């Protein structure tokens, strides 16, 4: 984690690279056929699915709250939508505060994961990309644009 980096990219990069390093460690320590390695190897894909879901559910709630504020839907309807969202994502997120935390980092994680895959699942390329973002002092917006440019 580097305080010079944009916060969202910083946290997402630390999380993602941590997953990859943990998988490599498990591979070396327990072997390629071990349950530990196979689980950790697949974890970034699981986390990617979670990140995409969090983004979609967050957008649903943002639209719901906007509709409620503009009186296009009733409080009862808004509450039903909110309850359904949290019922659907109950295993990951249980309230608005957790959802806000998760969505803060999900977008950058999705971009980093896509860059990683597009560039042949090359850990070193990902690390170099993150270092470049850090060394150039990019803003959140610039970092996002840069990552999208690598896709």
Coordinates of C-alpha atoms in Angstrom, one line a residue:
X1 CA 0.0 0.0 0.0
X2 CA 1.4 3.3 -1.1
X3 CA 0.1 6.7 0.2
X4 CA 1.1 8.4 -3.1
X5 CA -1.3 6.3 -5.1
X6 CA -4.9 7.0 -5.7
X7 CA -6.8 5.4 -2.8
X8 CA -9.1 3.1 -4.8
X9 CA -6.3 1.8 -7.0
X10 CA -4.0 1.4 -4.0
X11 CA -6.4 -0.7 -1.9
X12 CA -7.5 -2.8 -4.9
X13 CA -3.9 -3.4 -6.1
X14 CA -2.8 -4.4 -2.6
X15 CA -5.7 -6.8 -2.3
X16 CA -5.3 -8.3 -5.8
X17 CA -1.5 -8.7 -5.7
X18 CA -1.9 -10.2 -2.2
X19 CA -4.2 -12.8 -3.6
X20 CA -1.7 -13.7 -6.4
X21 CA 1.2 -13.9 -4.0
X22 CA -0.7 -16.1 -1.6
X23 CA -1.5 -18.5 -4.5
X24 CA 2.1 -18.6 -5.6
X25 CA 3.1 -19.3 -2.0
X26 CA 0.6 -22.1 -1.7
X27 CA 1.8 -23.6 -5.0
X28 CA 5.4 -23.7 -3.8
X29 CA 4.6 -24.9 -0.3
X30 CA 1.8 -27.4 -1.0
X31 CA 2.0 -28.2 -4.7
X32 CA 0.0 -27.4 -7.8
X33 CA -2.6 -30.1 -7.0
X34 CA -3.2 -29.0 -3.4
X35 CA -6.6 -27.7 -2.3
X36 CA -4.9 -24.6 -0.9
X37 CA -3.3 -23.7 -4.2
X38 CA -6.4 -24.4 -6.3
X39 CA -8.6 -22.4 -4.0
X40 CA -6.3 -19.4 -3.9
X41 CA -5.7 -19.6 -7.6
X42 CA -9.4 -19.2 -8.2
X43 CA -10.0 -16.6 -5.5
X44 CA -9.4 -13.5 -7.7
X45 CA -12.1 -14.7 -10.1
X46 CA -14.5 -15.2 -7.2
X47 CA -13.6 -11.7 -5.9
X48 CA -14.1 -10.3 -9.4
X49 CA -17.7 -11.8 -9.5
X50 CA -18.3 -10.3 -6.1
X51 CA -17.0 -6.9 -7.2
X52 CA -19.2 -6.9 -10.3
X53 CA -22.2 -7.8 -8.2
X54 CA -21.5 -5.1 -5.6
X55 CA -21.3 -2.5 -8.4
X56 CA -24.6 -3.6 -9.9
X57 CA -26.4 -3.7 -6.5
X58 CA -25.0 -0.4 -5.5
X59 CA -26.2 1.2 -8.8
X60 CA -29.7 -0.3 -8.1
X61 CA -29.8 1.3 -4.7
X62 CA -28.5 4.7 -6.0
X63 CA -31.3 4.6 -8.6
X64 CA -33.8 3.6 -6.0
X65 CA -32.8 6.3 -3.6
X66 CA -32.9 8.9 -6.4
X67 CA -36.4 7.7 -7.4
X68 CA -37.6 8.0 -3.8
X69 CA -36.2 11.5 -3.4
X70 CA -37.9 12.5 -6.6
X71 CA -41.1 10.9 -5.4
X72 CA -41.3 8.5 -8.4
X73 CA -41.6 5.6 -6.0
X74 CA -43.1 5.2 -2.5
X75 CA -41.1 4.6 0.7
X76 CA -42.6 1.1 0.8
X77 CA -41.4 0.3 -2.7
X78 CA -37.9 1.6 -1.9
X79 CA -37.8 -0.5 1.2
X80 CA -38.8 -3.6 -0.7
X81 CA -36.1 -3.0 -3.3
X82 CA -33.5 -2.4 -0.6
X83 CA -34.5 -5.5 1.3
X84 CA -34.3 -7.6 -1.9
X85 CA -30.8 -6.2 -2.7
X86 CA -29.5 -7.1 0.8
X87 CA -31.2 -10.5 0.7
X88 CA -29.4 -11.2 -2.6
X89 CA -26.0 -10.1 -1.4
X90 CA -26.3 -11.2 2.2
X91 CA -23.2 -13.4 2.1
X92 CA -21.0 -10.4 1.1
X93 CA -22.6 -7.3 2.5
X94 CA -25.2 -6.7 5.2
X95 CA -25.8 -2.9 5.2
X96 CA -25.4 0.4 3.4
X97 CA -22.0 1.1 5.1
X98 CA -20.5 -2.2 4.1
X99 CA -21.8 -1.7 0.5
X100 CA -20.3 1.7 0.3
X101 CA -17.0 0.3 1.5
X102 CA -17.1 -2.5 -1.0
X103 CA -18.1 -0.4 -4.0
X104 CA -15.3 2.1 -3.2
X105 CA -12.7 -0.5 -4.2
X106 CA -14.6 -2.8 -6.6
X107 CA -14.2 -0.7 -9.7
X108 CA -10.5 -0.5 -9.5
X109 CA -10.3 -4.2 -8.7
X110 CA -12.3 -5.0 -11.8
X111 CA -10.0 -2.9 -14.0
X112 CA -6.8 -4.4 -12.5
X113 CA -8.2 -7.9 -12.9
X114 CA -9.0 -7.2 -16.5
X115 CA -5.6 -5.8 -17.2
X116 CA -4.0 -8.8 -15.6
X117 CA -6.0 -11.2 -17.8
X118 CA -5.5 -9.2 -21.0
X119 CA -1.8 -9.2 -20.4
X120 CA -1.5 -13.0 -20.1
X121 CA -2.0 -13.2 -16.3
X122 CA 1.5 -11.7 -15.9
X123 CA 2.0 -10.7 -12.3
X124 CA 5.1 -8.7 -13.1
X125 CA 3.2 -6.7 -15.7
X126 CA 0.6 -5.9 -13.0
X127 CA 3.2 -4.9 -10.5
X128 CA 4.9 -2.7 -13.0
X129 CA 1.6 -1.1 -13.9
X130 CA 0.8 -0.3 -10.3
X131 CA 4.3 1.1 -9.8
X132 CA 3.9 3.3 -12.8
X133 CA 0.6 4.7 -11.5
X134 CA 2.3 5.3 -8.1
X135 CA 5.5 6.9 -9.6
X136 CA 3.6 9.3 -11.9
X137 CA 1.3 10.6 -9.1
X138 CA -1.9 10.0 -11.1
X139 CA -5.3 11.0 -9.8
X140 CA -8.1 8.4 -9.5
X141 CA -9.5 9.5 -12.9
X142 CA -6.1 9.4 -14.6
X143 CA -5.3 6.0 -13.1
X144 CA -8.7 4.6 -14.3
X145 CA -8.1 6.1 -17.8
X146 CA -4.6 4.6 -17.9
X147 CA -5.8 1.2 -16.8
X148 CA -8.6 1.3 -19.4
X149 CA -6.0 2.1 -22.0
X150 CA -4.2 -1.1 -21.2
X151 CA -7.2 -3.2 -22.1

